[in-house]
Amino acid sequence: MPPSSSLIVPPLLGAFLGGRQAITSSSARARLATAGHLFRLRGYSLVDRMVVADQSVWSGGFVAGGQEWRLCYYPKGEDINKPGIVSAFLSRVRGGVEISASYRISILDRDGNPAYSSTVGPSLYKYFTTKGSGSADLVSTEELKVAAERLVDDEDCLNIRCDVNVLSFDKEADELRTDDGCTEGTTKNYSESEYTIQ
């Protein structure tokens, strides 16, 4: 009795099938997209007086890596049980594609330079999730209050910048070839995946 074909390594299987080994190949190209978004929080003095812990302010939407994102900013902290730390996180508007992303959030000074920054990720955004893991803790609310004079501009506006890196994969055309170089539409026996980083 000949051995089971499932136990034969691909080169031997080709010989066993008469010298014509069917091999499929596929590839996915990794791409890194970068984008930046400036969120201007107007009326900051009112925000400072009235906003409480666990209350958020959302930016408008922006696109990075083919996905729409929004920045969620907590002027008095995200956790009501641990108030006092200004924080923020990046949220994907809708799911549907699994991607990974990293981001850096910065509170800018009056000259547009980062005064307080925090980096999060890379984090995995699964198919139907909109928030990755982790939030950016930026500065204590007390320190921000002291520093407001050099951060808040003449229009009572606090500027927050978000820089995003999104990794995605583009699938490329599949081929099925035999060991004599011919392309065939037969059942695959051996598959191979290739990731090209650029």
mmCIF file of N, CA and C in Angstrom, residues 79-198:
data_model
loop_
_atom_site.group_PDB
_atom_site.id
_atom_site.type_symbol
_atom_site.label_atom_id
_atom_site.label_comp_id
_atom_site.label_asym_id
_atom_site.label_seq_id
_atom_site.Cartn_x
_atom_site.Cartn_y
_atom_site.Cartn_z
ATOM 1 N N ASP A 79 -10.884 58.399 34.029
ATOM 2 C CA ASP A 79 -11.432 57.545 35.085
ATOM 3 C C ASP A 79 -11.954 58.417 36.216
ATOM 4 N N ILE A 80 -13.249 58.312 36.504
ATOM 5 C CA ILE A 80 -13.851 59.122 37.567
ATOM 6 C C ILE A 80 -13.279 58.767 38.933
ATOM 7 N N ASN A 81 -12.733 57.549 39.066
ATOM 8 C CA ASN A 81 -12.128 57.132 40.326
ATOM 9 C C ASN A 81 -10.687 57.605 40.471
ATOM 10 N N LYS A 82 -10.078 58.068 39.372
ATOM 11 C CA LYS A 82 -8.715 58.594 39.405
ATOM 12 C C LYS A 82 -8.671 59.909 38.638
ATOM 13 N N PRO A 83 -9.346 60.932 39.126
ATOM 14 C CA PRO A 83 -9.346 62.207 38.425
ATOM 15 C C PRO A 83 -7.990 62.898 38.547
ATOM 16 N N GLY A 84 -7.790 63.882 37.704
ATOM 17 C CA GLY A 84 -6.591 64.695 37.852
ATOM 18 C C GLY A 84 -5.524 64.462 36.806
ATOM 19 N N ILE A 85 -5.728 63.539 35.865
ATOM 20 C CA ILE A 85 -4.764 63.294 34.788
ATOM 21 C C ILE A 85 -5.439 63.546 33.454
ATOM 22 N N VAL A 86 -4.955 64.529 32.712
ATOM 23 C CA VAL A 86 -5.483 64.802 31.380
ATOM 24 C C VAL A 86 -5.105 63.638 30.467
ATOM 25 N N SER A 87 -6.069 63.087 29.762
ATOM 26 C CA SER A 87 -5.797 61.919 28.921
ATOM 27 C C SER A 87 -6.603 61.988 27.635
ATOM 28 N N ALA A 88 -6.273 61.094 26.718
ATOM 29 C CA ALA A 88 -6.958 61.044 25.425
ATOM 30 C C ALA A 88 -6.734 59.677 24.807
ATOM 31 N N PHE A 89 -7.586 59.302 23.862
ATOM 32 C CA PHE A 89 -7.354 58.088 23.086
ATOM 33 C C PHE A 89 -7.879 58.283 21.669
ATOM 34 N N LEU A 90 -7.386 57.450 20.782
ATOM 35 C CA LEU A 90 -7.780 57.476 19.378
ATOM 36 C C LEU A 90 -8.852 56.423 19.135
ATOM 37 N N SER A 91 -9.943 56.820 18.498
ATOM 38 C CA SER A 91 -11.053 55.908 18.244
ATOM 39 C C SER A 91 -11.309 55.802 16.746
ATOM 40 N N ARG A 92 -11.490 54.563 16.277
ATOM 41 C CA ARG A 92 -11.879 54.357 14.886
ATOM 42 C C ARG A 92 -13.391 54.525 14.781
ATOM 43 N N VAL A 93 -13.847 55.241 13.768
ATOM 44 C CA VAL A 93 -15.268 55.563 13.653
ATOM 45 C C VAL A 93 -16.100 54.312 13.434
ATOM 46 N N ARG A 94 -15.630 53.396 12.609
ATOM 47 C CA ARG A 94 -16.367 52.146 12.378
ATOM 48 C C ARG A 94 -15.365 51.019 12.121
ATOM 49 N N GLY A 95 -15.800 49.785 12.431
ATOM 50 C CA GLY A 95 -14.947 48.620 12.239
ATOM 51 C C GLY A 95 -15.076 48.056 10.842
ATOM 52 N N GLY A 96 -14.731 46.761 10.713
ATOM 53 C CA GLY A 96 -14.856 46.080 9.432
ATOM 54 C C GLY A 96 -13.566 45.514 8.898
ATOM 55 N N VAL A 97 -12.424 46.110 9.292
ATOM 56 C CA VAL A 97 -11.114 45.647 8.840
ATOM 57 C C VAL A 97 -10.200 45.572 10.052
ATOM 58 N N GLU A 98 -9.415 44.504 10.163
ATOM 59 C CA GLU A 98 -8.472 44.373 11.265
ATOM 60 C C GLU A 98 -7.171 45.082 10.895
ATOM 61 N N ILE A 99 -6.762 46.041 11.711
ATOM 62 C CA ILE A 99 -5.537 46.798 11.453
ATOM 63 C C ILE A 99 -4.831 47.043 12.781
ATOM 64 N N SER A 100 -3.589 47.470 12.692
ATOM 65 C CA SER A 100 -2.875 47.926 13.879
ATOM 66 C C SER A 100 -2.472 49.383 13.661
ATOM 67 N N ALA A 101 -2.441 50.125 14.754
ATOM 68 C CA ALA A 101 -2.123 51.542 14.663
ATOM 69 C C ALA A 101 -1.410 51.988 15.929
ATOM 70 N N SER A 102 -0.547 52.967 15.765
ATOM 71 C CA SER A 102 0.060 53.646 16.904
ATOM 72 C C SER A 102 -0.183 55.135 16.727
ATOM 73 N N TYR A 103 -0.149 55.849 17.826
ATOM 74 C CA TYR A 103 -0.401 57.286 17.718
ATOM 75 C C TYR A 103 0.297 58.037 18.842
ATOM 76 N N ARG A 104 0.551 59.303 18.563
ATOM 77 C CA ARG A 104 1.173 60.204 19.527
ATOM 78 C C ARG A 104 0.273 61.429 19.675
ATOM 79 N N ILE A 105 -0.094 61.737 20.895
ATOM 80 C CA ILE A 105 -0.938 62.893 21.178
ATOM 81 C C ILE A 105 -0.107 63.933 21.914
ATOM 82 N N SER A 106 -0.211 65.178 21.466
ATOM 83 C CA SER A 106 0.578 66.259 22.047
ATOM 84 C C SER A 106 -0.297 67.468 22.319
ATOM 85 N N ILE A 107 -0.137 68.044 23.493
ATOM 86 C CA ILE A 107 -0.684 69.371 23.771
ATOM 87 C C ILE A 107 0.376 70.373 23.349
ATOM 88 N N LEU A 108 -0.005 71.314 22.489
ATOM 89 C CA LEU A 108 0.963 72.239 21.916
ATOM 90 C C LEU A 108 1.034 73.534 22.720
ATOM 91 N N ASP A 109 2.211 74.177 22.663
ATOM 92 C CA ASP A 109 2.312 75.496 23.257
ATOM 93 C C ASP A 109 1.850 76.552 22.257
ATOM 94 N N ARG A 110 1.960 77.803 22.627
ATOM 95 C CA ARG A 110 1.468 78.882 21.779
ATOM 96 C C ARG A 110 2.224 78.985 20.461
ATOM 97 N N ASP A 111 3.438 78.439 20.418
ATOM 98 C CA ASP A 111 4.236 78.458 19.187
ATOM 99 C C ASP A 111 4.005 77.239 18.311
ATOM 100 N N GLY A 112 3.142 76.329 18.755
ATOM 101 C CA GLY A 112 2.849 75.130 17.977
ATOM 102 C C GLY A 112 3.791 73.974 18.234
ATOM 103 N N ASN A 113 4.601 74.042 19.290
ATOM 104 C CA ASN A 113 5.524 72.969 19.634
ATOM 105 C C ASN A 113 4.919 72.079 20.724
ATOM 106 N N PRO A 114 5.217 70.776 20.703
ATOM 107 C CA PRO A 114 4.686 69.888 21.739
ATOM 108 C C PRO A 114 5.184 70.276 23.127
ATOM 109 N N ALA A 115 4.269 70.484 24.047
ATOM 110 C CA ALA A 115 4.617 70.773 25.442
ATOM 111 C C ALA A 115 4.480 69.516 26.294
ATOM 112 N N TYR A 116 3.436 68.734 26.049
ATOM 113 C CA TYR A 116 3.206 67.464 26.744
ATOM 114 C C TYR A 116 2.771 66.442 25.701
ATOM 115 N N SER A 117 3.428 65.289 25.701
ATOM 116 C CA SER A 117 3.138 64.268 24.685
ATOM 117 C C SER A 117 3.107 62.890 25.310
ATOM 118 N N SER A 118 2.379 62.002 24.654
ATOM 119 C CA SER A 118 2.336 60.600 25.058
ATOM 120 C C SER A 118 2.072 59.751 23.818
ATOM 121 N N THR A 119 2.740 58.594 23.744
ATOM 122 C CA THR A 119 2.605 57.685 22.604
ATOM 123 C C THR A 119 1.926 56.392 23.048
ATOM 124 N N VAL A 120 1.034 55.900 22.223
ATOM 125 C CA VAL A 120 0.293 54.660 22.509
ATOM 126 C C VAL A 120 0.456 53.703 21.338
ATOM 127 N N GLY A 121 0.685 52.436 21.648
ATOM 128 C CA GLY A 121 0.706 51.413 20.599
ATOM 129 C C GLY A 121 2.094 51.006 20.166
ATOM 130 N N PRO A 122 2.084 50.143 19.131
ATOM 131 C CA PRO A 122 0.951 49.750 18.278
ATOM 132 C C PRO A 122 -0.122 48.953 19.034
ATOM 133 N N SER A 123 -1.371 49.230 18.672
ATOM 134 C CA SER A 123 -2.524 48.534 19.221
ATOM 135 C C SER A 123 -3.311 47.891 18.089
ATOM 136 N N LEU A 124 -3.923 46.754 18.392
ATOM 137 C CA LEU A 124 -4.724 46.046 17.394
ATOM 138 C C LEU A 124 -6.171 46.511 17.470
ATOM 139 N N TYR A 125 -6.688 46.930 16.332
ATOM 140 C CA TYR A 125 -8.111 47.256 16.206
ATOM 141 C C TYR A 125 -8.756 46.102 15.453
ATOM 142 N N LYS A 126 -9.477 45.267 16.177
ATOM 143 C CA LYS A 126 -10.078 44.083 15.568
ATOM 144 C C LYS A 126 -11.227 44.486 14.656
ATOM 145 N N TYR A 127 -11.773 43.498 13.949
ATOM 146 C CA TYR A 127 -12.737 43.759 12.883
ATOM 147 C C TYR A 127 -13.884 44.657 13.317
ATOM 148 N N PHE A 128 -14.457 44.385 14.492
ATOM 149 C CA PHE A 128 -15.653 45.113 14.886
ATOM 150 C C PHE A 128 -15.428 45.966 16.134
ATOM 151 N N THR A 129 -14.175 46.310 16.416
ATOM 152 C CA THR A 129 -13.884 47.182 17.543
ATOM 153 C C THR A 129 -13.426 48.548 17.034
ATOM 154 N N THR A 130 -13.714 49.569 17.814
ATOM 155 C CA THR A 130 -13.354 50.926 17.413
ATOM 156 C C THR A 130 -12.262 51.515 18.294
ATOM 157 N N LYS A 131 -11.997 50.896 19.442
ATOM 158 C CA LYS A 131 -10.963 51.412 20.337
ATOM 159 C C LYS A 131 -9.882 50.372 20.531
ATOM 160 N N GLY A 132 -8.626 50.803 20.394
ATOM 161 C CA GLY A 132 -7.508 49.918 20.676
ATOM 162 C C GLY A 132 -7.256 49.866 22.175
ATOM 163 N N SER A 133 -6.144 49.276 22.565
ATOM 164 C CA SER A 133 -5.820 49.164 23.981
ATOM 165 C C SER A 133 -5.007 50.378 24.415
ATOM 166 N N GLY A 134 -5.353 50.917 25.574
ATOM 167 C CA GLY A 134 -4.559 51.987 26.145
ATOM 168 C C GLY A 134 -5.035 53.379 25.799
ATOM 169 N N SER A 135 -4.698 54.309 26.678
ATOM 170 C CA SER A 135 -4.972 55.720 26.478
ATOM 171 C C SER A 135 -3.688 56.493 26.748
ATOM 172 N N ALA A 136 -3.646 57.716 26.266
ATOM 173 C CA ALA A 136 -2.472 58.552 26.456
ATOM 174 C C ALA A 136 -2.683 59.449 27.666
ATOM 175 N N ASP A 137 -1.894 59.234 28.721
ATOM 176 C CA ASP A 137 -1.894 60.134 29.869
ATOM 177 C C ASP A 137 -0.900 61.248 29.585
ATOM 178 N N LEU A 138 -1.369 62.492 29.604
ATOM 179 C CA LEU A 138 -0.570 63.606 29.113
ATOM 180 C C LEU A 138 0.083 64.427 30.219
ATOM 181 N N VAL A 139 -0.713 64.874 31.179
ATOM 182 C CA VAL A 139 -0.190 65.775 32.209
ATOM 183 C C VAL A 139 -1.252 65.862 33.308
ATOM 184 N N SER A 140 -0.846 66.230 34.503
ATOM 185 C CA SER A 140 -1.821 66.416 35.567
ATOM 186 C C SER A 140 -2.630 67.686 35.305
ATOM 187 N N THR A 141 -3.864 67.679 35.769
ATOM 188 C CA THR A 141 -4.709 68.853 35.567
ATOM 189 C C THR A 141 -4.134 70.073 36.276
ATOM 190 N N GLU A 142 -3.499 69.872 37.421
ATOM 191 C CA GLU A 142 -2.907 70.993 38.157
ATOM 192 C C GLU A 142 -1.736 71.597 37.392
ATOM 193 N N GLU A 143 -0.893 70.742 36.843
ATOM 194 C CA GLU A 143 0.244 71.252 36.068
ATOM 195 C C GLU A 143 -0.224 71.972 34.815
ATOM 196 N N LEU A 144 -1.277 71.436 34.176
ATOM 197 C CA LEU A 144 -1.809 72.082 32.988
ATOM 198 C C LEU A 144 -2.390 73.464 33.325
ATOM 199 N N LYS A 145 -3.013 73.571 34.477
ATOM 200 C CA LYS A 145 -3.568 74.857 34.895
ATOM 201 C C LYS A 145 -2.452 75.891 35.077
ATOM 202 N N VAL A 146 -1.351 75.469 35.686
ATOM 203 C CA VAL A 146 -0.214 76.370 35.889
ATOM 204 C C VAL A 146 0.408 76.780 34.559
ATOM 205 N N ALA A 147 0.456 75.820 33.612
ATOM 206 C CA ALA A 147 1.116 76.065 32.331
ATOM 207 C C ALA A 147 0.205 76.707 31.294
ATOM 208 N N ALA A 148 -1.065 76.937 31.636
ATOM 209 C CA ALA A 148 -2.047 77.405 30.652
ATOM 210 C C ALA A 148 -1.629 78.703 29.974
ATOM 211 N N GLU A 149 -0.935 79.545 30.684
ATOM 212 C CA GLU A 149 -0.550 80.841 30.121
ATOM 213 C C GLU A 149 0.334 80.696 28.889
ATOM 214 N N ARG A 150 1.166 79.665 28.858
ATOM 215 C CA ARG A 150 2.040 79.458 27.691
ATOM 216 C C ARG A 150 1.459 78.461 26.690
ATOM 217 N N LEU A 151 0.267 77.926 26.994
ATOM 218 C CA LEU A 151 -0.358 76.942 26.104
ATOM 219 C C LEU A 151 -1.597 77.492 25.405
ATOM 220 N N VAL A 152 -2.453 78.152 26.147
ATOM 221 C CA VAL A 152 -3.725 78.647 25.600
ATOM 222 C C VAL A 152 -3.471 79.961 24.864
ATOM 223 N N ASP A 153 -3.939 80.026 23.613
ATOM 224 C CA ASP A 153 -3.644 81.206 22.803
ATOM 225 C C ASP A 153 -4.587 82.362 23.117
ATOM 226 N N ASP A 154 -4.434 83.462 22.377
ATOM 227 C CA ASP A 154 -5.212 84.675 22.632
ATOM 228 C C ASP A 154 -6.696 84.497 22.332
ATOM 229 N N GLU A 155 -7.050 83.443 21.617
ATOM 230 C CA GLU A 155 -8.450 83.160 21.313
ATOM 231 C C GLU A 155 -9.055 82.163 22.300
ATOM 232 N N ASP A 156 -8.357 81.959 23.423
ATOM 233 C CA ASP A 156 -8.818 81.015 24.452
ATOM 234 C C ASP A 156 -8.957 79.610 23.873
ATOM 235 N N CYS A 157 -7.941 79.221 23.122
ATOM 236 C CA CYS A 157 -7.964 77.939 22.405
ATOM 237 C C CYS A 157 -6.767 77.094 22.817
ATOM 238 N N LEU A 158 -7.021 75.835 23.167
ATOM 239 C CA LEU A 158 -5.963 74.864 23.447
ATOM 240 C C LEU A 158 -5.824 73.961 22.233
ATOM 241 N N ASN A 159 -4.604 73.830 21.715
ATOM 242 C CA ASN A 159 -4.357 73.053 20.501
ATOM 243 C C ASN A 159 -3.775 71.689 20.852
ATOM 244 N N ILE A 160 -4.402 70.651 20.330
ATOM 245 C CA ILE A 160 -3.998 69.264 20.579
ATOM 246 C C ILE A 160 -3.735 68.597 19.238
ATOM 247 N N ARG A 161 -2.583 67.993 19.102
ATOM 248 C CA ARG A 161 -2.207 67.344 17.838
ATOM 249 C C ARG A 161 -2.153 65.833 18.023
ATOM 250 N N CYS A 162 -2.641 65.125 17.013
ATOM 251 C CA CYS A 162 -2.589 63.663 17.009
ATOM 252 C C CYS A 162 -1.886 63.198 15.737
ATOM 253 N N ASP A 163 -0.788 62.458 15.885
ATOM 254 C CA ASP A 163 -0.056 61.870 14.764
ATOM 255 C C ASP A 163 -0.277 60.364 14.776
ATOM 256 N N VAL A 164 -0.736 59.827 13.655
ATOM 257 C CA VAL A 164 -1.182 58.433 13.580
ATOM 258 C C VAL A 164 -0.363 57.651 12.561
ATOM 259 N N ASN A 165 0.019 56.423 12.915
ATOM 260 C CA ASN A 165 0.623 55.466 11.989
ATOM 261 C C ASN A 165 -0.293 54.257 11.897
ATOM 262 N N VAL A 166 -0.703 53.914 10.684
ATOM 263 C CA VAL A 166 -1.627 52.796 10.475
ATOM 264 C C VAL A 166 -0.981 51.767 9.561
ATOM 265 N N LEU A 167 -0.905 50.535 10.039
ATOM 266 C CA LEU A 167 -0.361 49.433 9.237
ATOM 267 C C LEU A 167 -1.507 48.656 8.610
ATOM 268 N N SER A 168 -1.434 48.474 7.295
ATOM 269 C CA SER A 168 -2.454 47.689 6.593
ATOM 270 C C SER A 168 -1.766 46.778 5.594
ATOM 271 N N PHE A 169 -2.505 45.791 5.097
ATOM 272 C CA PHE A 169 -1.966 44.836 4.136
ATOM 273 C C PHE A 169 -2.820 44.837 2.877
ATOM 274 N N ASP A 170 -2.168 44.965 1.730
ATOM 275 C CA ASP A 170 -2.840 44.858 0.442
ATOM 276 C C ASP A 170 -2.625 43.460 -0.101
ATOM 277 N N LYS A 171 -3.710 42.753 -0.384
ATOM 278 C CA LYS A 171 -3.579 41.425 -0.975
ATOM 279 C C LYS A 171 -3.268 41.553 -2.452
ATOM 280 N N GLU A 172 -2.365 40.700 -2.919
ATOM 281 C CA GLU A 172 -1.985 40.708 -4.322
ATOM 282 C C GLU A 172 -2.503 39.452 -5.005
ATOM 283 N N ALA A 173 -2.473 39.443 -6.315
ATOM 284 C CA ALA A 173 -3.069 38.357 -7.098
ATOM 285 C C ALA A 173 -2.401 37.020 -6.790
ATOM 286 N N ASP A 174 -3.229 35.976 -6.712
ATOM 287 C CA ASP A 174 -2.716 34.622 -6.485
ATOM 288 C C ASP A 174 -2.410 33.952 -7.816
ATOM 289 N N GLU A 175 -1.448 33.043 -7.785
ATOM 290 C CA GLU A 175 -1.114 32.256 -8.968
ATOM 291 C C GLU A 175 -0.972 30.795 -8.583
ATOM 292 N N LEU A 176 -1.234 29.924 -9.526
ATOM 293 C CA LEU A 176 -1.027 28.496 -9.345
ATOM 294 C C LEU A 176 -0.136 28.024 -10.479
ATOM 295 N N ARG A 177 1.046 27.530 -10.121
ATOM 296 C CA ARG A 177 1.997 27.077 -11.145
ATOM 297 C C ARG A 177 2.434 25.650 -10.854
ATOM 298 N N THR A 178 2.741 24.927 -11.930
ATOM 299 C CA THR A 178 3.333 23.598 -11.783
ATOM 300 C C THR A 178 4.839 23.764 -11.844
ATOM 301 N N ASP A 179 5.566 22.701 -11.522
ATOM 302 C CA ASP A 179 7.023 22.830 -11.477
ATOM 303 C C ASP A 179 7.648 22.965 -12.857
ATOM 304 N N ASP A 180 6.858 22.858 -13.930
ATOM 305 C CA ASP A 180 7.414 23.116 -15.252
ATOM 306 C C ASP A 180 7.106 24.538 -15.714
ATOM 307 N N GLY A 181 6.606 25.380 -14.798
ATOM 308 C CA GLY A 181 6.414 26.780 -15.114
ATOM 309 C C GLY A 181 5.061 27.122 -15.684
ATOM 310 N N CYS A 182 4.167 26.157 -15.858
ATOM 311 C CA CYS A 182 2.858 26.425 -16.450
ATOM 312 C C CYS A 182 1.860 26.803 -15.362
ATOM 313 N N THR A 183 0.991 27.714 -15.716
ATOM 314 C CA THR A 183 -0.068 28.103 -14.785
ATOM 315 C C THR A 183 -1.274 27.225 -15.014
ATOM 316 N N GLU A 184 -1.799 26.671 -13.921
ATOM 317 C CA GLU A 184 -2.927 25.767 -14.033
ATOM 318 C C GLU A 184 -3.991 26.126 -13.011
ATOM 319 N N GLY A 185 -5.211 25.699 -13.283
ATOM 320 C CA GLY A 185 -6.305 25.932 -12.360
ATOM 321 C C GLY A 185 -6.661 24.685 -11.607
ATOM 322 N N THR A 186 -5.709 24.029 -11.039
ATOM 323 C CA THR A 186 -5.954 22.782 -10.324
ATOM 324 C C THR A 186 -5.918 23.024 -8.820
ATOM 325 N N THR A 187 -6.265 22.022 -8.055
ATOM 326 C CA THR A 187 -6.283 22.139 -6.610
ATOM 327 C C THR A 187 -4.880 22.314 -6.066
ATOM 328 N N LYS A 188 -4.723 23.204 -5.130
ATOM 329 C CA LYS A 188 -3.383 23.468 -4.589
ATOM 330 C C LYS A 188 -2.966 22.337 -3.659
ATOM 331 N N ASN A 189 -1.671 22.096 -3.633
ATOM 332 C CA ASN A 189 -1.101 21.119 -2.726
ATOM 333 C C ASN A 189 -0.169 21.769 -1.712
ATOM 334 N N TYR A 190 0.359 22.942 -2.061
ATOM 335 C CA TYR A 190 1.320 23.594 -1.181
ATOM 336 C C TYR A 190 1.124 25.090 -1.318
ATOM 337 N N SER A 191 0.915 25.785 -0.235
ATOM 338 C CA SER A 191 0.703 27.221 -0.303
ATOM 339 C C SER A 191 1.811 27.972 0.413
ATOM 340 N N GLU A 192 1.990 29.236 0.028
ATOM 341 C CA GLU A 192 3.056 30.039 0.574
ATOM 342 C C GLU A 192 2.570 31.481 0.662
ATOM 343 N N SER A 193 2.866 32.151 1.769
ATOM 344 C CA SER A 193 2.511 33.567 1.945
ATOM 345 C C SER A 193 3.778 34.368 2.140
ATOM 346 N N GLU A 194 3.775 35.569 1.598
ATOM 347 C CA GLU A 194 4.950 36.429 1.675
ATOM 348 C C GLU A 194 4.525 37.822 2.103
ATOM 349 N N TYR A 195 5.190 38.380 3.096
ATOM 350 C CA TYR A 195 4.937 39.755 3.532
ATOM 351 C C TYR A 195 6.128 40.610 3.117
ATOM 352 N N THR A 196 5.843 41.659 2.370
ATOM 353 C CA THR A 196 6.890 42.568 1.944
ATOM 354 C C THR A 196 6.734 43.887 2.681
ATOM 355 N N ILE A 197 7.716 44.244 3.476
ATOM 356 C CA ILE A 197 7.683 45.496 4.209
ATOM 357 C C ILE A 197 8.370 46.569 3.382
ATOM 358 N N GLN A 198 7.668 47.732 3.242
ATOM 359 C CA GLN A 198 8.311 48.831 2.514
ATOM 360 C C GLN A 198 8.196 50.124 3.312
#
